[in-house]
mmCIF file of N, CA and C in Angstrom:
data_model
loop_
_atom_site.group_PDB
_atom_site.id
_atom_site.type_symbol
_atom_site.label_atom_id
_atom_site.label_comp_id
_atom_site.label_asym_id
_atom_site.label_seq_id
_atom_site.Cartn_x
_atom_site.Cartn_y
_atom_site.Cartn_z
ATOM 1 N N HIS S 178 4.429 -8.753 -52.005
ATOM 2 C CA HIS S 178 3.495 -7.381 -52.295
ATOM 3 C C HIS S 178 3.850 -7.005 -53.748
ATOM 4 N N VAL S 179 2.791 -7.183 -54.670
ATOM 5 C CA VAL S 179 2.890 -6.879 -56.023
ATOM 6 C C VAL S 179 2.704 -5.339 -56.254
ATOM 7 N N GLN S 180 3.641 -4.812 -57.083
ATOM 8 C CA GLN S 180 3.652 -3.349 -57.398
ATOM 9 C C GLN S 180 3.630 -3.368 -58.839
ATOM 10 N N LEU S 181 2.806 -2.458 -59.477
ATOM 11 C CA LEU S 181 2.847 -2.135 -60.943
ATOM 12 C C LEU S 181 3.139 -0.676 -61.082
ATOM 13 N N VAL S 182 3.925 -0.276 -61.910
ATOM 14 C CA VAL S 182 4.181 1.112 -62.210
ATOM 15 C C VAL S 182 4.198 1.577 -63.714
ATOM 16 N N GLU S 183 3.123 2.187 -64.003
ATOM 17 C CA GLU S 183 2.992 2.548 -65.547
ATOM 18 C C GLU S 183 3.846 3.964 -65.945
ATOM 19 N N SER S 184 4.145 3.890 -67.142
ATOM 20 C CA SER S 184 4.768 5.107 -67.487
ATOM 21 C C SER S 184 4.621 5.203 -69.182
ATOM 22 N N GLY S 185 4.975 6.359 -69.537
ATOM 23 C CA GLY S 185 4.925 6.549 -71.109
ATOM 24 C C GLY S 185 3.689 7.217 -71.659
ATOM 25 N N GLY S 186 2.808 7.686 -70.896
ATOM 26 C CA GLY S 186 1.723 8.319 -71.419
ATOM 27 C C GLY S 186 2.131 9.930 -71.735
ATOM 28 N N GLY S 187 1.209 10.523 -72.261
ATOM 29 C CA GLY S 187 1.372 11.829 -72.650
ATOM 30 C C GLY S 187 0.337 12.420 -73.552
ATOM 31 N N SER S 188 0.500 13.534 -74.375
ATOM 32 C CA SER S 188 -0.127 14.003 -75.283
ATOM 33 C C SER S 188 0.233 13.614 -76.602
ATOM 34 N N ALA S 189 -0.475 13.392 -77.621
ATOM 35 C CA ALA S 189 -0.232 13.155 -79.027
ATOM 36 C C ALA S 189 -1.358 13.593 -79.966
ATOM 37 N N GLN S 190 -1.019 13.832 -81.172
ATOM 38 C CA GLN S 190 -1.987 14.417 -82.222
ATOM 39 C C GLN S 190 -2.523 13.126 -82.671
ATOM 40 N N ALA S 191 -3.721 13.206 -83.316
ATOM 41 C CA ALA S 191 -4.400 12.123 -83.959
ATOM 42 C C ALA S 191 -3.557 11.405 -84.984
ATOM 43 N N GLY S 192 -3.427 10.017 -85.179
ATOM 44 C CA GLY S 192 -2.576 9.540 -86.112
ATOM 45 C C GLY S 192 -1.184 9.199 -85.574
ATOM 46 N N GLU S 193 -0.765 9.863 -84.402
ATOM 47 C CA GLU S 193 0.530 9.653 -83.873
ATOM 48 C C GLU S 193 0.633 8.315 -82.906
ATOM 49 N N SER S 194 1.616 8.126 -82.375
ATOM 50 C CA SER S 194 1.971 6.850 -81.541
ATOM 51 C C SER S 194 2.407 7.321 -80.301
ATOM 52 N N LEU S 195 2.174 6.371 -79.191
ATOM 53 C CA LEU S 195 2.828 6.318 -77.845
ATOM 54 C C LEU S 195 3.155 4.975 -77.473
ATOM 55 N N ARG S 196 4.004 4.730 -76.619
ATOM 56 C CA ARG S 196 4.244 3.356 -76.088
ATOM 57 C C ARG S 196 4.171 3.529 -74.563
ATOM 58 N N LEU S 197 3.258 2.750 -74.033
ATOM 59 C CA LEU S 197 3.022 2.589 -72.531
ATOM 60 C C LEU S 197 4.052 1.455 -71.969
ATOM 61 N N SER S 198 4.411 1.589 -70.754
ATOM 62 C CA SER S 198 5.217 0.535 -70.025
ATOM 63 C C SER S 198 4.667 0.409 -68.647
ATOM 64 N N CYS S 199 4.749 -0.997 -68.311
ATOM 65 C CA CYS S 199 4.134 -1.316 -66.887
ATOM 66 C C CYS S 199 5.262 -2.330 -66.326
ATOM 67 N N ALA S 200 5.921 -1.742 -65.353
ATOM 68 C CA ALA S 200 6.908 -2.506 -64.700
ATOM 69 C C ALA S 200 6.315 -3.251 -63.560
ATOM 70 N N ALA S 201 6.535 -4.555 -63.444
ATOM 71 C CA ALA S 201 5.972 -5.287 -62.399
ATOM 72 C C ALA S 201 6.994 -5.799 -61.350
ATOM 73 N N SER S 202 6.660 -5.763 -60.042
ATOM 74 C CA SER S 202 7.697 -6.241 -59.027
ATOM 75 C C SER S 202 6.796 -6.998 -58.116
ATOM 76 N N GLY S 203 7.395 -7.829 -57.204
ATOM 77 C CA GLY S 203 6.689 -8.559 -56.250
ATOM 78 C C GLY S 203 6.499 -10.017 -56.781
ATOM 79 N N TYR S 204 6.009 -10.847 -55.845
ATOM 80 C CA TYR S 204 5.881 -12.125 -56.059
ATOM 81 C C TYR S 204 4.320 -12.594 -56.088
ATOM 82 N N CYS S 205 4.106 -13.550 -57.040
ATOM 83 C CA CYS S 205 2.761 -14.246 -57.203
ATOM 84 C C CYS S 205 2.999 -15.682 -57.097
ATOM 85 N N TYR S 206 2.227 -16.343 -56.366
ATOM 86 C CA TYR S 206 2.405 -17.946 -56.304
ATOM 87 C C TYR S 206 1.928 -18.352 -57.631
ATOM 88 N N LYS S 207 0.823 -17.809 -58.139
ATOM 89 C CA LYS S 207 0.299 -18.121 -59.517
ATOM 90 C C LYS S 207 -0.286 -16.908 -60.163
ATOM 91 N N GLU S 208 -0.027 -16.710 -61.352
ATOM 92 C CA GLU S 208 -0.541 -15.513 -61.934
ATOM 93 C C GLU S 208 -1.246 -15.834 -63.238
ATOM 94 N N HIS S 209 -2.058 -14.968 -63.681
ATOM 95 C CA HIS S 209 -2.814 -14.918 -64.946
ATOM 96 C C HIS S 209 -2.173 -13.886 -65.862
ATOM 97 N N ASP S 210 -2.905 -13.394 -66.699
ATOM 98 C CA ASP S 210 -2.472 -12.471 -67.752
ATOM 99 C C ASP S 210 -2.017 -11.172 -67.116
ATOM 100 N N MET S 211 -1.196 -10.466 -67.809
ATOM 101 C CA MET S 211 -1.000 -9.030 -67.538
ATOM 102 C C MET S 211 -1.996 -8.269 -68.471
ATOM 103 N N ASN S 212 -2.656 -7.378 -68.162
ATOM 104 C CA ASN S 212 -3.793 -6.583 -68.774
ATOM 105 C C ASN S 212 -3.461 -5.160 -68.750
ATOM 106 N N TRP S 213 -4.019 -4.416 -69.847
ATOM 107 C CA TRP S 213 -4.287 -2.992 -69.821
ATOM 108 C C TRP S 213 -5.732 -2.725 -69.861
ATOM 109 N N TYR S 214 -6.048 -1.687 -69.151
ATOM 110 C CA TYR S 214 -7.519 -1.166 -68.999
ATOM 111 C C TYR S 214 -7.417 0.426 -69.263
ATOM 112 N N ARG S 215 -8.463 1.005 -69.527
ATOM 113 C CA ARG S 215 -8.468 2.286 -69.673
ATOM 114 C C ARG S 215 -9.751 2.802 -69.104
ATOM 115 N N GLN S 216 -9.638 4.125 -68.572
ATOM 116 C CA GLN S 216 -10.897 4.971 -68.026
ATOM 117 C C GLN S 216 -10.937 6.434 -68.516
ATOM 118 N N ALA S 217 -12.064 6.629 -69.322
ATOM 119 C CA ALA S 217 -12.091 7.969 -69.683
ATOM 120 C C ALA S 217 -12.936 8.907 -68.657
ATOM 121 N N PRO S 218 -12.731 10.059 -68.470
ATOM 122 C CA PRO S 218 -13.639 10.892 -67.624
ATOM 123 C C PRO S 218 -15.115 10.596 -67.607
ATOM 124 N N GLY S 219 -15.712 10.301 -66.543
ATOM 125 C CA GLY S 219 -17.089 10.035 -66.406
ATOM 126 C C GLY S 219 -17.453 8.557 -66.887
ATOM 127 N N GLU S 220 -16.601 7.875 -67.331
ATOM 128 C CA GLU S 220 -16.889 6.403 -67.868
ATOM 129 C C GLU S 220 -16.407 5.313 -66.984
ATOM 130 N N GLU S 221 -16.735 4.200 -67.209
ATOM 131 C CA GLU S 221 -16.281 3.086 -66.493
ATOM 132 C C GLU S 221 -15.010 2.624 -67.143
ATOM 133 N N ARG S 222 -14.213 1.848 -66.327
ATOM 134 C CA ARG S 222 -12.939 1.449 -66.694
ATOM 135 C C ARG S 222 -13.283 0.208 -67.699
ATOM 136 N N THR S 223 -12.604 0.269 -68.635
ATOM 137 C CA THR S 223 -12.720 -0.794 -69.936
ATOM 138 C C THR S 223 -11.517 -1.629 -70.247
ATOM 139 N N TYR S 224 -11.585 -2.844 -70.571
ATOM 140 C CA TYR S 224 -10.570 -3.636 -71.109
ATOM 141 C C TYR S 224 -10.077 -3.193 -72.501
ATOM 142 N N VAL S 225 -8.651 -3.299 -72.470
ATOM 143 C CA VAL S 225 -7.935 -2.987 -73.688
ATOM 144 C C VAL S 225 -7.245 -3.990 -74.208
ATOM 145 N N SER S 226 -6.348 -4.818 -73.579
ATOM 146 C CA SER S 226 -5.448 -5.891 -73.990
ATOM 147 C C SER S 226 -4.993 -6.556 -72.919
ATOM 148 N N SER S 227 -4.533 -7.977 -73.422
ATOM 149 C CA SER S 227 -3.951 -8.859 -72.541
ATOM 150 C C SER S 227 -2.786 -9.596 -73.130
ATOM 151 N N ILE S 228 -1.920 -10.182 -72.371
ATOM 152 C CA ILE S 228 -0.971 -11.008 -72.692
ATOM 153 C C ILE S 228 -0.660 -12.009 -71.749
ATOM 154 N N ASP S 229 -0.484 -13.317 -72.058
ATOM 155 C CA ASP S 229 -0.309 -14.397 -71.162
ATOM 156 C C ASP S 229 1.211 -14.609 -71.147
ATOM 157 N N SER S 230 1.625 -15.636 -70.306
ATOM 158 C CA SER S 230 2.894 -15.924 -70.016
ATOM 159 C C SER S 230 3.574 -16.552 -71.220
ATOM 160 N N GLY S 231 2.760 -17.089 -72.068
ATOM 161 C CA GLY S 231 3.265 -17.831 -73.301
ATOM 162 C C GLY S 231 3.258 -16.888 -74.481
ATOM 163 N N GLY S 232 2.798 -15.486 -74.181
ATOM 164 C CA GLY S 232 2.924 -14.574 -75.319
ATOM 165 C C GLY S 232 1.593 -14.420 -76.059
ATOM 166 N N SER S 233 0.616 -15.089 -75.853
ATOM 167 C CA SER S 233 -0.639 -14.965 -76.501
ATOM 168 C C SER S 233 -1.342 -13.630 -76.183
ATOM 169 N N THR S 234 -1.918 -12.974 -77.097
ATOM 170 C CA THR S 234 -2.410 -11.735 -76.853
ATOM 171 C C THR S 234 -3.955 -11.650 -77.307
ATOM 172 N N ARG S 235 -4.452 -10.712 -76.594
ATOM 173 C CA ARG S 235 -6.109 -10.541 -76.846
ATOM 174 C C ARG S 235 -6.179 -8.949 -77.088
ATOM 175 N N TYR S 236 -7.213 -8.497 -77.758
ATOM 176 C CA TYR S 236 -7.485 -6.995 -77.844
ATOM 177 C C TYR S 236 -8.920 -6.666 -77.874
ATOM 178 N N ALA S 237 -9.290 -5.493 -77.238
ATOM 179 C CA ALA S 237 -10.655 -5.101 -77.490
ATOM 180 C C ALA S 237 -10.712 -4.677 -78.968
ATOM 181 N N ASP S 238 -12.114 -4.885 -79.507
ATOM 182 C CA ASP S 238 -12.211 -4.489 -80.921
ATOM 183 C C ASP S 238 -11.873 -3.056 -81.257
ATOM 184 N N SER S 239 -11.955 -2.037 -80.176
ATOM 185 C CA SER S 239 -11.796 -0.822 -80.473
ATOM 186 C C SER S 239 -10.338 -0.433 -80.886
ATOM 187 N N VAL S 240 -9.418 -1.337 -80.413
ATOM 188 C CA VAL S 240 -7.931 -0.993 -80.560
ATOM 189 C C VAL S 240 -7.288 -2.001 -81.380
ATOM 190 N N LYS S 241 -7.984 -3.106 -81.883
ATOM 191 C CA LYS S 241 -7.444 -4.266 -82.763
ATOM 192 C C LYS S 241 -6.997 -3.600 -83.870
ATOM 193 N N GLY S 242 -5.679 -4.081 -84.343
ATOM 194 C CA GLY S 242 -5.128 -3.468 -85.536
ATOM 195 C C GLY S 242 -4.206 -2.260 -85.359
ATOM 196 N N ARG S 243 -4.479 -1.539 -84.125
ATOM 197 C CA ARG S 243 -3.883 -0.348 -83.818
ATOM 198 C C ARG S 243 -2.854 -0.518 -82.526
ATOM 199 N N PHE S 244 -3.097 -1.240 -81.634
ATOM 200 C CA PHE S 244 -2.420 -1.420 -80.488
ATOM 201 C C PHE S 244 -1.836 -2.805 -80.479
ATOM 202 N N THR S 245 -0.597 -2.726 -79.990
ATOM 203 C CA THR S 245 0.177 -4.084 -79.751
ATOM 204 C C THR S 245 0.660 -4.196 -78.438
ATOM 205 N N ILE S 246 0.402 -5.342 -77.804
ATOM 206 C CA ILE S 246 0.928 -5.800 -76.439
ATOM 207 C C ILE S 246 2.066 -6.407 -76.576
ATOM 208 N N SER S 247 3.155 -6.366 -75.623
ATOM 209 C CA SER S 247 4.191 -7.190 -75.697
ATOM 210 C C SER S 247 4.886 -7.212 -74.297
ATOM 211 N N GLN S 248 5.813 -8.147 -74.130
ATOM 212 C CA GLN S 248 6.371 -8.313 -72.772
ATOM 213 C C GLN S 248 7.789 -8.557 -72.823
ATOM 214 N N ASP S 249 8.553 -8.137 -71.900
ATOM 215 C CA ASP S 249 9.944 -8.448 -71.727
ATOM 216 C C ASP S 249 10.064 -9.198 -70.340
ATOM 217 N N ASN S 250 9.954 -10.534 -70.430
ATOM 218 C CA ASN S 250 10.217 -11.185 -69.212
ATOM 219 C C ASN S 250 11.456 -10.968 -68.242
ATOM 220 N N ALA S 251 12.497 -10.650 -68.988
ATOM 221 C CA ALA S 251 13.607 -10.429 -68.202
ATOM 222 C C ALA S 251 13.527 -9.224 -67.296
ATOM 223 N N LYS S 252 12.796 -8.257 -67.935
ATOM 224 C CA LYS S 252 12.628 -7.030 -67.167
ATOM 225 C C LYS S 252 11.297 -6.826 -66.419
ATOM 226 N N ASN S 253 10.527 -7.986 -66.395
ATOM 227 C CA ASN S 253 9.176 -8.046 -65.751
ATOM 228 C C ASN S 253 8.212 -6.732 -66.208
ATOM 229 N N THR S 254 8.389 -6.449 -67.498
ATOM 230 C CA THR S 254 7.657 -5.335 -67.981
ATOM 231 C C THR S 254 6.818 -5.705 -69.193
ATOM 232 N N VAL S 255 5.635 -5.069 -69.158
ATOM 233 C CA VAL S 255 4.610 -5.162 -70.283
ATOM 234 C C VAL S 255 4.682 -3.677 -71.201
ATOM 235 N N TYR S 256 4.275 -3.960 -72.298
ATOM 236 C CA TYR S 256 4.502 -2.648 -73.296
ATOM 237 C C TYR S 256 3.059 -2.577 -73.921
ATOM 238 N N LEU S 257 2.597 -1.408 -74.086
ATOM 239 C CA LEU S 257 1.386 -1.315 -75.062
ATOM 240 C C LEU S 257 1.875 -0.363 -76.210
ATOM 241 N N GLN S 258 1.999 -0.805 -77.336
ATOM 242 C CA GLN S 258 2.419 0.206 -78.414
ATOM 243 C C GLN S 258 1.099 0.621 -79.014
ATOM 244 N N MET S 259 0.876 1.957 -78.962
ATOM 245 C CA MET S 259 -0.352 2.524 -79.578
ATOM 246 C C MET S 259 -0.143 3.336 -80.683
ATOM 247 N N ASN S 260 -0.561 2.920 -81.881
ATOM 248 C CA ASN S 260 -0.515 3.538 -83.039
ATOM 249 C C ASN S 260 -1.781 4.048 -83.637
ATOM 250 N N SER S 261 -1.699 4.873 -84.638
ATOM 251 C CA SER S 261 -2.924 5.562 -85.172
ATOM 252 C C SER S 261 -3.784 5.962 -84.140
ATOM 253 N N LEU S 262 -3.294 6.692 -83.210
ATOM 254 C CA LEU S 262 -4.144 7.223 -82.065
ATOM 255 C C LEU S 262 -5.309 8.113 -82.452
ATOM 256 N N LYS S 263 -6.413 7.966 -81.794
ATOM 257 C CA LYS S 263 -7.648 8.741 -82.114
ATOM 258 C C LYS S 263 -7.941 9.424 -80.842
ATOM 259 N N PRO S 264 -8.790 10.445 -80.967
ATOM 260 C CA PRO S 264 -9.353 11.334 -79.671
ATOM 261 C C PRO S 264 -10.061 10.474 -78.796
ATOM 262 N N GLU S 265 -10.763 9.413 -79.259
ATOM 263 C CA GLU S 265 -11.533 8.579 -78.272
ATOM 264 C C GLU S 265 -10.565 7.438 -77.550
ATOM 265 N N ASP S 266 -9.455 7.574 -77.820
ATOM 266 C CA ASP S 266 -8.448 6.816 -77.106
ATOM 267 C C ASP S 266 -7.838 7.566 -75.832
ATOM 268 N N THR S 267 -8.274 8.816 -75.680
ATOM 269 C CA THR S 267 -7.935 9.584 -74.458
ATOM 270 C C THR S 267 -8.565 8.988 -73.374
ATOM 271 N N ALA S 268 -7.670 8.647 -72.358
ATOM 272 C CA ALA S 268 -8.084 8.090 -71.053
ATOM 273 C C ALA S 268 -7.023 7.913 -70.178
ATOM 274 N N MET S 269 -7.244 7.473 -68.962
ATOM 275 C CA MET S 269 -6.298 7.057 -68.052
ATOM 276 C C MET S 269 -6.007 5.574 -68.264
ATOM 277 N N TYR S 270 -4.737 5.180 -68.604
ATOM 278 C CA TYR S 270 -4.468 3.751 -68.912
ATOM 279 C C TYR S 270 -3.958 3.079 -67.519
ATOM 280 N N TYR S 271 -4.435 2.041 -67.259
ATOM 281 C CA TYR S 271 -4.050 1.350 -66.150
ATOM 282 C C TYR S 271 -3.406 -0.212 -66.400
ATOM 283 N N CYS S 272 -2.432 -0.417 -65.668
ATOM 284 C CA CYS S 272 -1.841 -1.998 -65.872
ATOM 285 C C CYS S 272 -2.597 -2.806 -64.721
ATOM 286 N N ASN S 273 -2.951 -3.952 -65.006
ATOM 287 C CA ASN S 273 -3.660 -4.954 -64.157
ATOM 288 C C ASN S 273 -2.945 -6.283 -64.256
ATOM 289 N N LYS S 274 -2.727 -6.944 -62.894
ATOM 290 C CA LYS S 274 -2.290 -8.146 -62.938
ATOM 291 C C LYS S 274 -3.218 -9.026 -61.990
ATOM 292 N N HIS S 275 -3.552 -10.279 -62.295
ATOM 293 C CA HIS S 275 -4.522 -11.044 -61.556
ATOM 294 C C HIS S 275 -3.786 -12.047 -61.136
ATOM 295 N N CYS S 276 -3.606 -12.093 -59.782
ATOM 296 C CA CYS S 276 -2.608 -13.160 -59.260
ATOM 297 C C CYS S 276 -3.002 -13.739 -57.850
ATOM 298 N N GLN S 277 -2.452 -15.141 -57.542
ATOM 299 C CA GLN S 277 -2.740 -15.534 -56.278
ATOM 300 C C GLN S 277 -1.494 -15.329 -55.285
ATOM 301 N N PRO S 278 -1.595 -14.332 -54.553
ATOM 302 C CA PRO S 278 -0.322 -13.954 -53.954
ATOM 303 C C PRO S 278 0.438 -15.113 -53.197
ATOM 304 N N ARG S 279 -0.325 -15.900 -52.627
ATOM 305 C CA ARG S 279 0.410 -17.036 -51.735
ATOM 306 C C ARG S 279 -0.400 -18.246 -51.978
ATOM 307 N N TYR S 280 0.148 -19.495 -51.811
ATOM 308 C CA TYR S 280 -0.465 -20.716 -51.886
ATOM 309 C C TYR S 280 -1.619 -20.751 -50.987
ATOM 310 N N GLY S 281 -2.728 -21.158 -51.536
ATOM 311 C CA GLY S 281 -3.901 -21.182 -50.784
ATOM 312 C C GLY S 281 -4.757 -20.024 -50.490
ATOM 313 N N SER S 282 -4.268 -18.785 -50.883
ATOM 314 C CA SER S 282 -4.917 -17.319 -50.962
ATOM 315 C C SER S 282 -5.835 -17.299 -52.040
ATOM 316 N N LEU S 283 -6.824 -16.250 -51.886
ATOM 317 C CA LEU S 283 -7.777 -15.950 -53.025
ATOM 318 C C LEU S 283 -6.896 -15.106 -54.097
ATOM 319 N N TYR S 284 -7.210 -15.283 -55.385
ATOM 320 C CA TYR S 284 -6.874 -14.523 -56.357
ATOM 321 C C TYR S 284 -7.215 -13.057 -56.050
ATOM 322 N N ARG S 285 -6.376 -12.025 -56.428
ATOM 323 C CA ARG S 285 -6.811 -10.731 -56.438
ATOM 324 C C ARG S 285 -6.217 -9.876 -57.556
ATOM 325 N N ASP S 286 -6.669 -8.776 -57.818
ATOM 326 C CA ASP S 286 -6.269 -7.913 -58.788
ATOM 327 C C ASP S 286 -5.396 -6.865 -58.109
ATOM 328 N N TYR S 287 -4.347 -6.683 -58.896
ATOM 329 C CA TYR S 287 -3.337 -5.586 -58.553
ATOM 330 C C TYR S 287 -3.390 -4.439 -59.770
ATOM 331 N N TRP S 288 -3.402 -3.242 -59.460
ATOM 332 C CA TRP S 288 -3.516 -2.088 -60.250
ATOM 333 C C TRP S 288 -2.350 -1.161 -60.091
ATOM 334 N N GLY S 289 -1.838 -0.617 -61.292
ATOM 335 C CA GLY S 289 -0.802 0.653 -61.060
ATOM 336 C C GLY S 289 -1.725 1.801 -60.894
ATOM 337 N N GLN S 290 -1.009 2.885 -60.706
ATOM 338 C CA GLN S 290 -1.577 4.155 -60.635
ATOM 339 C C GLN S 290 -2.059 4.748 -61.763
ATOM 340 N N GLY S 291 -1.871 4.368 -62.892
ATOM 341 C CA GLY S 291 -2.429 4.801 -64.095
ATOM 342 C C GLY S 291 -1.460 5.825 -64.741
ATOM 343 N N THR S 292 -1.405 6.040 -66.021
ATOM 344 C CA THR S 292 -0.763 6.883 -66.761
ATOM 345 C C THR S 292 -1.770 7.652 -67.805
ATOM 346 N N GLN S 293 -1.847 8.894 -68.160
ATOM 347 C CA GLN S 293 -2.665 9.588 -68.767
ATOM 348 C C GLN S 293 -2.141 9.659 -70.324
ATOM 349 N N VAL S 294 -3.333 9.407 -71.282
ATOM 350 C CA VAL S 294 -3.001 9.536 -72.568
ATOM 351 C C VAL S 294 -4.082 10.472 -73.069
ATOM 352 N N THR S 295 -3.566 11.462 -73.745
ATOM 353 C CA THR S 295 -4.489 12.718 -74.361
ATOM 354 C C THR S 295 -4.215 12.762 -75.811
ATOM 355 N N VAL S 296 -5.318 12.511 -76.687
ATOM 356 C CA VAL S 296 -5.169 12.637 -78.102
ATOM 357 C C VAL S 296 -6.024 13.790 -78.714
ATOM 358 N N SER S 297 -5.415 14.615 -79.290
ATOM 359 C CA SER S 297 -6.271 15.676 -79.840
ATOM 360 C C SER S 297 -6.147 15.819 -81.318
#
């Protein structure tokens, strides 16, 4: 059973930085990227960033150049370093893992509980 636990959210002033962490546990027979999404109040959940097992990264245009995703495979943890924060970055941030839990099973998405980021 895959579990994802986010931490590191909080309040920041515009221009400041925060670092989010996502600790993963549990087994996947096959897995795709680790992802970050965010959801502001009254809005849909949107994609932020991804990292694959080889360390290749992708970013939404809105965060490119400001956010950096990284991973520590020994700790099964993914990080999102957020610099030059803007008020529009305010949202609940969710960690996501897309994996095949067992051989022959369907792929499914796993989500953490989210961590709030508020920028003023």
